[in-house]
Short mmCIF file of C-alpha atoms in Angstrom, two decimals:
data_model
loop_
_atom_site.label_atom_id
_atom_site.label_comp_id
_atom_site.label_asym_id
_atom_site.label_seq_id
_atom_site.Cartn_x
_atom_site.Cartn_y
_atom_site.Cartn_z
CA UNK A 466 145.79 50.65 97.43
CA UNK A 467 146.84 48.71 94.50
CA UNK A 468 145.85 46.32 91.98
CA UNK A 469 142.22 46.23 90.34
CA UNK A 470 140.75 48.14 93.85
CA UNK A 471 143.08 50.63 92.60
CA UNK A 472 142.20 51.34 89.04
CA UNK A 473 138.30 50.61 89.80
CA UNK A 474 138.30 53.83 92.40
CA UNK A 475 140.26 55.03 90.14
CA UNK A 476 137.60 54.97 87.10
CA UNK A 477 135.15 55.69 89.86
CA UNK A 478 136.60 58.85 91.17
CA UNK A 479 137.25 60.35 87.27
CA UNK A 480 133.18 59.40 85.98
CA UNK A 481 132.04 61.08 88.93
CA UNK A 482 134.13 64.61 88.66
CA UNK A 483 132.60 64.38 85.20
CA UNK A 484 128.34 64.61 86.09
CA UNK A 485 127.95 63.88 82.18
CA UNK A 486 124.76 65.15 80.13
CA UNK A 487 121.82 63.15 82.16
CA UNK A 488 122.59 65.62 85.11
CA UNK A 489 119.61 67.83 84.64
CA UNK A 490 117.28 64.88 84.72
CA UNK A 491 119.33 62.69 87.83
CA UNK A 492 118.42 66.56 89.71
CA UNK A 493 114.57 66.53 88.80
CA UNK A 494 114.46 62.97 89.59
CA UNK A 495 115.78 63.71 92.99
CA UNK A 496 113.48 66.24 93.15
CA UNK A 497 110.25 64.37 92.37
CA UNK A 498 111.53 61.86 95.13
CA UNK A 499 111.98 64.21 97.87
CA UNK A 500 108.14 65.87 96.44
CA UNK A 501 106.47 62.97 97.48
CA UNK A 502 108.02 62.12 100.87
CA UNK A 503 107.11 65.81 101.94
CA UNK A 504 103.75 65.82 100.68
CA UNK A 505 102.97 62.24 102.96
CA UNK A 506 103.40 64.43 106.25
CA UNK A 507 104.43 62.70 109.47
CA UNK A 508 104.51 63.68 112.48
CA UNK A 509 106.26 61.80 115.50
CA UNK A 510 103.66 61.65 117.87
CA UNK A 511 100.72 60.97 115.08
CA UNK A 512 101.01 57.09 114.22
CA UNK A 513 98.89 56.82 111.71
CA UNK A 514 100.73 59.55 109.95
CA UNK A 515 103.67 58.03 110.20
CA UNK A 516 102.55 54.32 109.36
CA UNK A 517 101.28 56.26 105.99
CA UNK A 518 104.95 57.85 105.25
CA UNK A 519 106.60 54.47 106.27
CA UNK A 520 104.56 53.21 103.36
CA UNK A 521 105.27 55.93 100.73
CA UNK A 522 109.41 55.56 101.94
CA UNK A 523 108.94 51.92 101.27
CA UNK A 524 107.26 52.72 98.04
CA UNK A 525 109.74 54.97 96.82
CA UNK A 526 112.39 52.88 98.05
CA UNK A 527 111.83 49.66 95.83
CA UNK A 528 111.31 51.41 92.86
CA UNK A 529 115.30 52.68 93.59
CA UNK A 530 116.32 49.54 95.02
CA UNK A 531 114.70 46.85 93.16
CA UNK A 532 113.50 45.39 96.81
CA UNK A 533 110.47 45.18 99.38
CA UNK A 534 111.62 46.73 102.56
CA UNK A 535 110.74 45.22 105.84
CA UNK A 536 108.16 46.90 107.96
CA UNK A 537 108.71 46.56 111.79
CA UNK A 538 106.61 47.98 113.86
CA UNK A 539 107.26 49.05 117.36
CA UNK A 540 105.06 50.34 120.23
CA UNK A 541 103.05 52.04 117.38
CA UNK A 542 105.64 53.19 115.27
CA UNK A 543 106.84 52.21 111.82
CA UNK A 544 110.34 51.92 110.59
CA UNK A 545 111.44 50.68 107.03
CA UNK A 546 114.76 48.39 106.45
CA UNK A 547 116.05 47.30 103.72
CA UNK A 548 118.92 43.90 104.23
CA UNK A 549 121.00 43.26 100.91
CA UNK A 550 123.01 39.90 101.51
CA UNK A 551 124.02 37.24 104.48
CA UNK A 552 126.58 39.71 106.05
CA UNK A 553 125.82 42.95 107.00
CA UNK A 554 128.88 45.53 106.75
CA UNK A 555 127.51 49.22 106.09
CA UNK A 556 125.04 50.08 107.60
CA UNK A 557 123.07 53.57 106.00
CA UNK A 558 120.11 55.20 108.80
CA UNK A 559 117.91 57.82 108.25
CA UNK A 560 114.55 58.56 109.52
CA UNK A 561 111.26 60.08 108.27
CA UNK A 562 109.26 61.27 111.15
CA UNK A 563 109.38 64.64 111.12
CA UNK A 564 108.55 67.77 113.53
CA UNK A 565 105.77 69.39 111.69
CA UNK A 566 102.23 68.97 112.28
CA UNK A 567 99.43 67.50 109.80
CA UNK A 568 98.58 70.33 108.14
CA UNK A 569 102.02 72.47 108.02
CA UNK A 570 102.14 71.94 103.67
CA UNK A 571 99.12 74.84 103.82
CA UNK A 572 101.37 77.27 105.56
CA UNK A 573 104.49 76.01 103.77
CA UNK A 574 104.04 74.48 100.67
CA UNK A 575 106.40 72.41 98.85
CA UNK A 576 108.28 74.93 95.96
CA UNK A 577 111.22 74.69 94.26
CA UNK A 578 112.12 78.20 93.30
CA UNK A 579 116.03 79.60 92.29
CA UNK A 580 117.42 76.81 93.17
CA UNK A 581 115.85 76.36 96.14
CA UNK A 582 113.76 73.38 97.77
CA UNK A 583 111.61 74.26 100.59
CA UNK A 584 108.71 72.42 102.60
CA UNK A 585 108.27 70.35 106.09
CA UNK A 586 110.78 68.05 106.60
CA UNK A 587 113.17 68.49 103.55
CA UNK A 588 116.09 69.67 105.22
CA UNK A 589 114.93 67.30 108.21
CA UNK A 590 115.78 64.56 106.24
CA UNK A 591 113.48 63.52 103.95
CA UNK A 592 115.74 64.79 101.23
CA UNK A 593 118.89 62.50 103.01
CA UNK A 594 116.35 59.26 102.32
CA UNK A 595 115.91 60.40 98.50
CA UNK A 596 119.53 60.86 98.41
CA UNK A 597 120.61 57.28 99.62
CA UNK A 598 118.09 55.19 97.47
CA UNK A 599 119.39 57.09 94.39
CA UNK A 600 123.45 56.73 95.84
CA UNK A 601 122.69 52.69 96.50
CA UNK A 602 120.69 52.30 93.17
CA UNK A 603 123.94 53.68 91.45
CA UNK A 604 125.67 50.68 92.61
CA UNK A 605 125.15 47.14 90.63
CA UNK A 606 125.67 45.14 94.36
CA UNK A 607 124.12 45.75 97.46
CA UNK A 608 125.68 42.92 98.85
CA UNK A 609 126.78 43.87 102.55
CA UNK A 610 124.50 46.74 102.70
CA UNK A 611 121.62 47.63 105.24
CA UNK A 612 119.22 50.43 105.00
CA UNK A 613 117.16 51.52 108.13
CA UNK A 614 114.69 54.45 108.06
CA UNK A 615 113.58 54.93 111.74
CA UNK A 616 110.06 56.73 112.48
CA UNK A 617 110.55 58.08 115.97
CA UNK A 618 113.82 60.14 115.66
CA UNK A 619 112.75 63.62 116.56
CA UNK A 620 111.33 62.45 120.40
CA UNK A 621 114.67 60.58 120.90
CA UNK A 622 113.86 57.47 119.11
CA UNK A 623 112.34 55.50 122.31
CA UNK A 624 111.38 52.46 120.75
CA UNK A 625 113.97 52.11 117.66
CA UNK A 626 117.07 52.68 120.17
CA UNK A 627 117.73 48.84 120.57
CA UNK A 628 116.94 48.38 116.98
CA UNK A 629 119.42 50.90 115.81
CA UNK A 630 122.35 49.87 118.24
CA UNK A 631 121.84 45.96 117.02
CA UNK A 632 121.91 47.26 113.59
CA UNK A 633 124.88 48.91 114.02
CA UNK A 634 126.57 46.14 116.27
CA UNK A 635 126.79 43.54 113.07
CA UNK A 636 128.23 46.86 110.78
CA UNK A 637 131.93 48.05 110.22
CA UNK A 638 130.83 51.30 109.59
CA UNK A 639 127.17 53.24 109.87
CA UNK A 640 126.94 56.41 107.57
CA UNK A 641 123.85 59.07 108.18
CA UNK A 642 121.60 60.85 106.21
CA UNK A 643 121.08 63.58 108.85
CA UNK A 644 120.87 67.10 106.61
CA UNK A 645 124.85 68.41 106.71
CA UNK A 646 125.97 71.56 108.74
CA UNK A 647 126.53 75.30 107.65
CA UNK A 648 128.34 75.49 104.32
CA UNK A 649 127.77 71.63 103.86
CA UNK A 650 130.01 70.53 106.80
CA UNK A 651 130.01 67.00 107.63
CA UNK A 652 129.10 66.65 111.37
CA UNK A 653 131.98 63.93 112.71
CA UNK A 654 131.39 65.08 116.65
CA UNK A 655 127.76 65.45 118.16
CA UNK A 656 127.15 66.12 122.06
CA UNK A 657 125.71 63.60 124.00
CA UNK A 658 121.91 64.40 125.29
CA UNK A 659 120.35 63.28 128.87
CA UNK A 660 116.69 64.65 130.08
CA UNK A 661 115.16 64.76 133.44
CA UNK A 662 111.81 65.78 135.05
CA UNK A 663 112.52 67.39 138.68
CA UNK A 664 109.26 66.70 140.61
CA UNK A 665 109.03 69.05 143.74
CA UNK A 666 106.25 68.52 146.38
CA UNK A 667 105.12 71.32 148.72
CA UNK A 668 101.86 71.33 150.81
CA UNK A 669 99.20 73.88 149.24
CA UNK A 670 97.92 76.46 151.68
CA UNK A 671 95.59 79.84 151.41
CA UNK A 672 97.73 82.88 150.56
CA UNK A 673 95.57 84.70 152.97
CA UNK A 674 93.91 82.92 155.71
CA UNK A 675 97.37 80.37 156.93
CA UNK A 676 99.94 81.04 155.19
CA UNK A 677 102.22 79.69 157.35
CA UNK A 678 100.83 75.99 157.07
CA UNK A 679 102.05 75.75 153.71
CA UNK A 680 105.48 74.68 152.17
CA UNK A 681 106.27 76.99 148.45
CA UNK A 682 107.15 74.42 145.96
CA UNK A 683 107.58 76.99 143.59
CA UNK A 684 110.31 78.79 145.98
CA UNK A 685 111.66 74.90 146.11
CA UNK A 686 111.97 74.47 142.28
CA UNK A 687 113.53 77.68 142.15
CA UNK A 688 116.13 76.78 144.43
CA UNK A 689 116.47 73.40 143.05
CA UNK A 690 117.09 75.36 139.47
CA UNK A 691 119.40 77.56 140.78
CA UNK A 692 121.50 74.34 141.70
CA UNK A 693 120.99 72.52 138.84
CA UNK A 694 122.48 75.46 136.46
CA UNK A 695 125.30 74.73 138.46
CA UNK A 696 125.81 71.59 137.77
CA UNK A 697 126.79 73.28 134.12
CA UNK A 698 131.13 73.37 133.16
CA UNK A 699 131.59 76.16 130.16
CA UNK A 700 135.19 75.05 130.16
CA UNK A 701 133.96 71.13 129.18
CA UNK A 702 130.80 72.55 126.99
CA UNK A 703 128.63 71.11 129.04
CA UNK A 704 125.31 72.44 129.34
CA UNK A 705 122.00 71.98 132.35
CA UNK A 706 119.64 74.28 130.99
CA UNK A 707 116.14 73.65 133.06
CA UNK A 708 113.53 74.29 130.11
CA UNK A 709 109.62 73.77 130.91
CA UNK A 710 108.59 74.37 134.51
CA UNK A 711 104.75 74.42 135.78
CA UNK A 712 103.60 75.16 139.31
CA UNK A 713 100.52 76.07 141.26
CA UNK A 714 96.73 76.25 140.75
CA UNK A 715 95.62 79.67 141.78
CA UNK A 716 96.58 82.90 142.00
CA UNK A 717 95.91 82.41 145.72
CA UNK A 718 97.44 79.29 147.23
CA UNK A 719 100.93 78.26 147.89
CA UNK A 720 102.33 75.88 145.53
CA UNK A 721 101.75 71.76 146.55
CA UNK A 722 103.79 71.01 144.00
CA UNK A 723 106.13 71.70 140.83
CA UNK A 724 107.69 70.22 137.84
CA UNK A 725 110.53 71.00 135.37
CA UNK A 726 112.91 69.52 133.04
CA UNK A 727 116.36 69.66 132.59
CA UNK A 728 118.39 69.31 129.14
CA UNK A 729 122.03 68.29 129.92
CA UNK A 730 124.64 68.35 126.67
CA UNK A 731 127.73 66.89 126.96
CA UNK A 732 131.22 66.38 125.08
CA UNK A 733 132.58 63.49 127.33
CA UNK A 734 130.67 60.76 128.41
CA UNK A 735 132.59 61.08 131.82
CA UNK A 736 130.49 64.44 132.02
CA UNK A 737 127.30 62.27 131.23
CA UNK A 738 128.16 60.27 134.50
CA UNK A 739 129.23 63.52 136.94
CA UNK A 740 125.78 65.41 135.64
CA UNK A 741 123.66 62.37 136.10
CA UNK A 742 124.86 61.41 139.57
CA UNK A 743 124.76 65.24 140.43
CA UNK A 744 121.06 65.78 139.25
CA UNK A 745 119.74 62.10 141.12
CA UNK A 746 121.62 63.87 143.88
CA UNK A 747 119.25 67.02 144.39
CA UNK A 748 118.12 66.91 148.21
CA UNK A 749 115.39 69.58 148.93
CA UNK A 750 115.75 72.82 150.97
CA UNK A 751 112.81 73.88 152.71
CA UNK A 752 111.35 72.06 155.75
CA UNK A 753 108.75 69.89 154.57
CA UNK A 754 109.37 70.19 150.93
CA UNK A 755 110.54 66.45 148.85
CA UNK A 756 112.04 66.28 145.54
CA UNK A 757 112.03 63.78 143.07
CA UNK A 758 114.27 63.15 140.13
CA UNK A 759 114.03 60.59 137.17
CA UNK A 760 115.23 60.10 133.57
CA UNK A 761 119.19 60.06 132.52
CA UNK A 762 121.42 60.00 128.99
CA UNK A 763 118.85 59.84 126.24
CA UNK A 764 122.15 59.39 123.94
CA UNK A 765 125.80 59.24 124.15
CA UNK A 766 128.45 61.57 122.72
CA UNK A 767 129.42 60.91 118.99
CA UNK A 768 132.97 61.49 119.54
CA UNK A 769 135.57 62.91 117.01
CA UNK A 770 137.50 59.75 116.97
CA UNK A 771 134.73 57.45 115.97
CA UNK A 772 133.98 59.42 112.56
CA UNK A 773 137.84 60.32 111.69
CA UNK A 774 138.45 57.45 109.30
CA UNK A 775 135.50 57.65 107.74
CA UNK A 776 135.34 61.45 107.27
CA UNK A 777 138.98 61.54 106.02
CA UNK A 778 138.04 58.60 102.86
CA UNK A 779 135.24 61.04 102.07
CA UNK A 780 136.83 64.20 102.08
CA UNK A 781 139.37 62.65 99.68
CA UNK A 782 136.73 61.04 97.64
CA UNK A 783 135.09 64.50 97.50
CA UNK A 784 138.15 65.92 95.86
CA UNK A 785 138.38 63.12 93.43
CA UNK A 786 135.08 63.65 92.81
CA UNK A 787 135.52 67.41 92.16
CA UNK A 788 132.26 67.77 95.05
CA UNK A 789 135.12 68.96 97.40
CA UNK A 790 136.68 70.22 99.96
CA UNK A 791 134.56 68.76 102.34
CA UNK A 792 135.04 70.63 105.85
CA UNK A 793 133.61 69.34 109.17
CA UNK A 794 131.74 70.58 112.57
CA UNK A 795 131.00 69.67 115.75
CA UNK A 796 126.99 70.40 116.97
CA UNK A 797 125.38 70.35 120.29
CA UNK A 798 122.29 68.73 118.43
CA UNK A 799 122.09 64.80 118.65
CA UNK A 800 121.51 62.17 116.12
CA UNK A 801 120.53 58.66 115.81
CA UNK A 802 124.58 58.25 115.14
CA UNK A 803 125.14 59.01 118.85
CA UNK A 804 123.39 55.25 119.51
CA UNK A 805 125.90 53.74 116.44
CA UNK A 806 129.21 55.34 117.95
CA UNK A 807 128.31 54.45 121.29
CA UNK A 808 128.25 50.61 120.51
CA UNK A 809 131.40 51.42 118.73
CA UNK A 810 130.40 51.27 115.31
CA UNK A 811 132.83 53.85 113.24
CA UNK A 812 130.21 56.61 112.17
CA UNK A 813 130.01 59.45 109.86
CA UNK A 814 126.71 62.02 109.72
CA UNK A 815 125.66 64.56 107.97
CA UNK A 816 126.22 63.11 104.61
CA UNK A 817 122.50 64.34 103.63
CA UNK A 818 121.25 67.41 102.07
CA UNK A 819 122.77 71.11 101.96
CA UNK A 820 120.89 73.93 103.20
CA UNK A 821 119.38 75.19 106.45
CA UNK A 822 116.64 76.44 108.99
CA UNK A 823 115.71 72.74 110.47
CA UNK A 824 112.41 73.00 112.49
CA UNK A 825 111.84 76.62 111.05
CA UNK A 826 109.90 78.20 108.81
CA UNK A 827 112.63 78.91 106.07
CA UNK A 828 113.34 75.25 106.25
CA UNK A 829 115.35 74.27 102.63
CA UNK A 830 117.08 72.29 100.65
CA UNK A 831 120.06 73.48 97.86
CA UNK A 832 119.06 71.74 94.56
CA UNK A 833 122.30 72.08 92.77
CA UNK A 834 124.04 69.88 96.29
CA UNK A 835 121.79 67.15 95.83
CA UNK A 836 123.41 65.39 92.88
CA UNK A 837 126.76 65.99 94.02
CA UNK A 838 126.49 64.90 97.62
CA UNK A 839 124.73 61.74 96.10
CA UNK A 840 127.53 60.97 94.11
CA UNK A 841 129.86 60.97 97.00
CA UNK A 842 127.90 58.58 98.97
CA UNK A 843 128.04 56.20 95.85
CA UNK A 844 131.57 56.55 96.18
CA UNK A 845 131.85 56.16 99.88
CA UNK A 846 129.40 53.27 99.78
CA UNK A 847 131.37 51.30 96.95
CA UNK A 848 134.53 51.81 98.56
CA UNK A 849 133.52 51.15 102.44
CA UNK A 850 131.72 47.74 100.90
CA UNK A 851 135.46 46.89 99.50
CA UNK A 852 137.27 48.00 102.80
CA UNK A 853 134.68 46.52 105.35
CA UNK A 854 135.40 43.87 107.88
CA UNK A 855 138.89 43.49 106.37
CA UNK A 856 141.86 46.03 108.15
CA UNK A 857 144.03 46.28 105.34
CA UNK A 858 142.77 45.26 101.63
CA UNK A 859 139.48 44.13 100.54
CA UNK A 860 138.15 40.60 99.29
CA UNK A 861 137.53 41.81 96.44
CA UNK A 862 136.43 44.98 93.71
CA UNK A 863 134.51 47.25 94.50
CA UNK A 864 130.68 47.11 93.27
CA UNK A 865 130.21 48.95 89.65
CA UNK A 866 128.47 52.14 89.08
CA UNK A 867 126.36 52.25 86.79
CA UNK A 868 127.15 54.40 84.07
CA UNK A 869 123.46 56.12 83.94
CA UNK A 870 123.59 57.18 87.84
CA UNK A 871 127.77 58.83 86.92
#
């Protein structure tokens, strides 16, 4: 690094170890932010709820950004992007659809008490969306940047996949707002997921009168499970774990049929290919008795080498920053990242808020995190926008920070 990119990351990297005396109110505007995007519930499978948070993010998103987003909706379902400039070359994803029903601020009110934000969907990332419109409004040129704020993450974004991969496609680099992992670890490797529905058909019979006419699909789906658990390698980390099953009417008649699903996890995406052969491969056991398999990879692995370059300029803008050390983690749990590292997009996640207890009741946020962890994704924005597309140096500075947002 040398020349003016030098001395402007440089100047960058010494404002922000220094959060200055407008840090109180950057942390209660942050706060006021990540308010209203919990109190506009949405739920995944409720479209009207989420059309109405699309809205508020878009809302809350122009006042940062200083731009209408674009509203696309798909099958139903409302994502937000934002496009600044011709050329897209970082691409920043989040998404506000959220686990918790319509209803769910009675039983868990948004507070903010020692230090400590709490209410549906904060962790689970409403307070990642806050963060990047305040990060990107630090910066005087959004030139190169995209901003996409999916609405159907949680059921494994079926109809913003495509959208999110051609996103990514155009990008040198996609960073997420997916809430960070224990202690604030950045999450550079994510197992891939796959889901399957194992449909077993028996003939239904009376327990009592002719027994013997009838074929036990429930005694087929448990063999079938037994199988599939198989099908499971520790030594790789891969998991088959069969989840909800259903079979039967009464208490007296054989099984005509049964149903249950199957959640494989996997490190490799070789393992992705053995497991979904093996599953599609399930040939039933008892005379008479048919199974039926469908579904596959829902998303790829996020592997360790697609996030390495990115998480290594972070954890050493982190220092620089005096935010630091950054460490890292690996998680079973998927991400919309696992679509932008599987197009080979380099990908970081994680980069949202600190705190814990995702999907549960102590779900919460760690108020003194949120203006530091924004600053660092100023930094890592301004300094992937003068790196991106180019191997070596950039075309030019890096965009300004405003002095107000340091």
């Amino acid at each position: 690094m040398t020349g003016h990119r030098a001395v402007a990351n440089r100047d960058l990297r010494r404002a922000g170890a220094q959060p200055g005396p407008h840090e109180q109110a950057r942390e209660a505007a942050l706060i006021a932010d990540i308010e209203r995007l919990v109190r506009c519930e949405s739920p995944s499978d409720d479209l009207a709820a989420v059309a109405r948070s699309a809205e508020m993010v878009a809302e809350v998103g122009a006042w940062h950004l200083g731009a209408e987003a674009e509203r696309i909706v798909i099958d139903g379902r409302t994502h937000v992007r934002w496009r600044f400039g011709r050329e897209p070359r970082v691409l920043l994803i989040g998404h506000h659809d959220t686990v918790w029903p319509v209803g769910s601020l009675e039983r868990h009110p948004f507070e903010v008490r020692d230090g400590v934000l709490r209410g549906p969907g904060c962790f689970d990332m409403k307070a990642g969306l806050v963060m990047a419109f305040h990060a990107l409004a630090a910066l005087d040129d959004l030139d190169g940047v995209t901003l996409l704020v999916t609405g159907d993450e949680e059921p494994g974004s079926p109809s913003s996949r495509e959208l999110i991969e051609n996103e990514a496609r155009q990008c040198a680099a996609t960073l997420v707002l997916e809430a960070a992992g224990p202690g604030g670890a950045l999450k550079t490797e994510r197992k891939g997921v796959s889901r399957y529905e194992v449909l077993v058909r028996g003939r239904a019979a009376h327990t009592g009168l002719e027994p013997e006419r009838g074929v036990n699909a429930a005694v087929e789906a448990a063999r079938q499970i037994m199988a599939v658990v198989e099908l499971g390698d520790p030594a790789l980390g891969t998991t088959v774990t069969p989840t909800r099953l259903e079979a039967g009417t009464t208490a007296n008649t054989i099984p005509g049929s049964a149903r249950f699903d199957v959640d494989v996890r996997v490190w490799e995406a070789a393992e992705q290919h053995r497991v979904h052969a093996a599953l599609h491969g399930l040939r039933p056991e008892l005379p008479g008795a048919g199974v039926e398999v469908s579904g596959g990879p829902n998303r790829p692995p996020l592997p360790a080498t697609a996030s390495k370059d990115l998480f290594d300029r972070a954890r050493r803008l982190a220092d620089d920053l005096g935010v630091g050390p950054l460490t890292s983690v690996a998680v079973g749990g998927a991400s919309d990242g696992n679509f932008t590292a599987g197009v080979g997009t380099p990908t970081l996640d994680g980069l949202g808020a600190v705190g814990g207890g995702a999907h549960a009741d102590d779900e919460h946020v760690l108020v003194a995190e949120l203006p530091k962890r924004t600053r660092l994704l100023t930094a890592l924005v301004a300094e992937l926008l003068a790196t991106a597309g180019c191997p070596s140096e950039r075309n030019g500075p890096p965009p300004a920070v405003r002095s107000d947002h340091l």
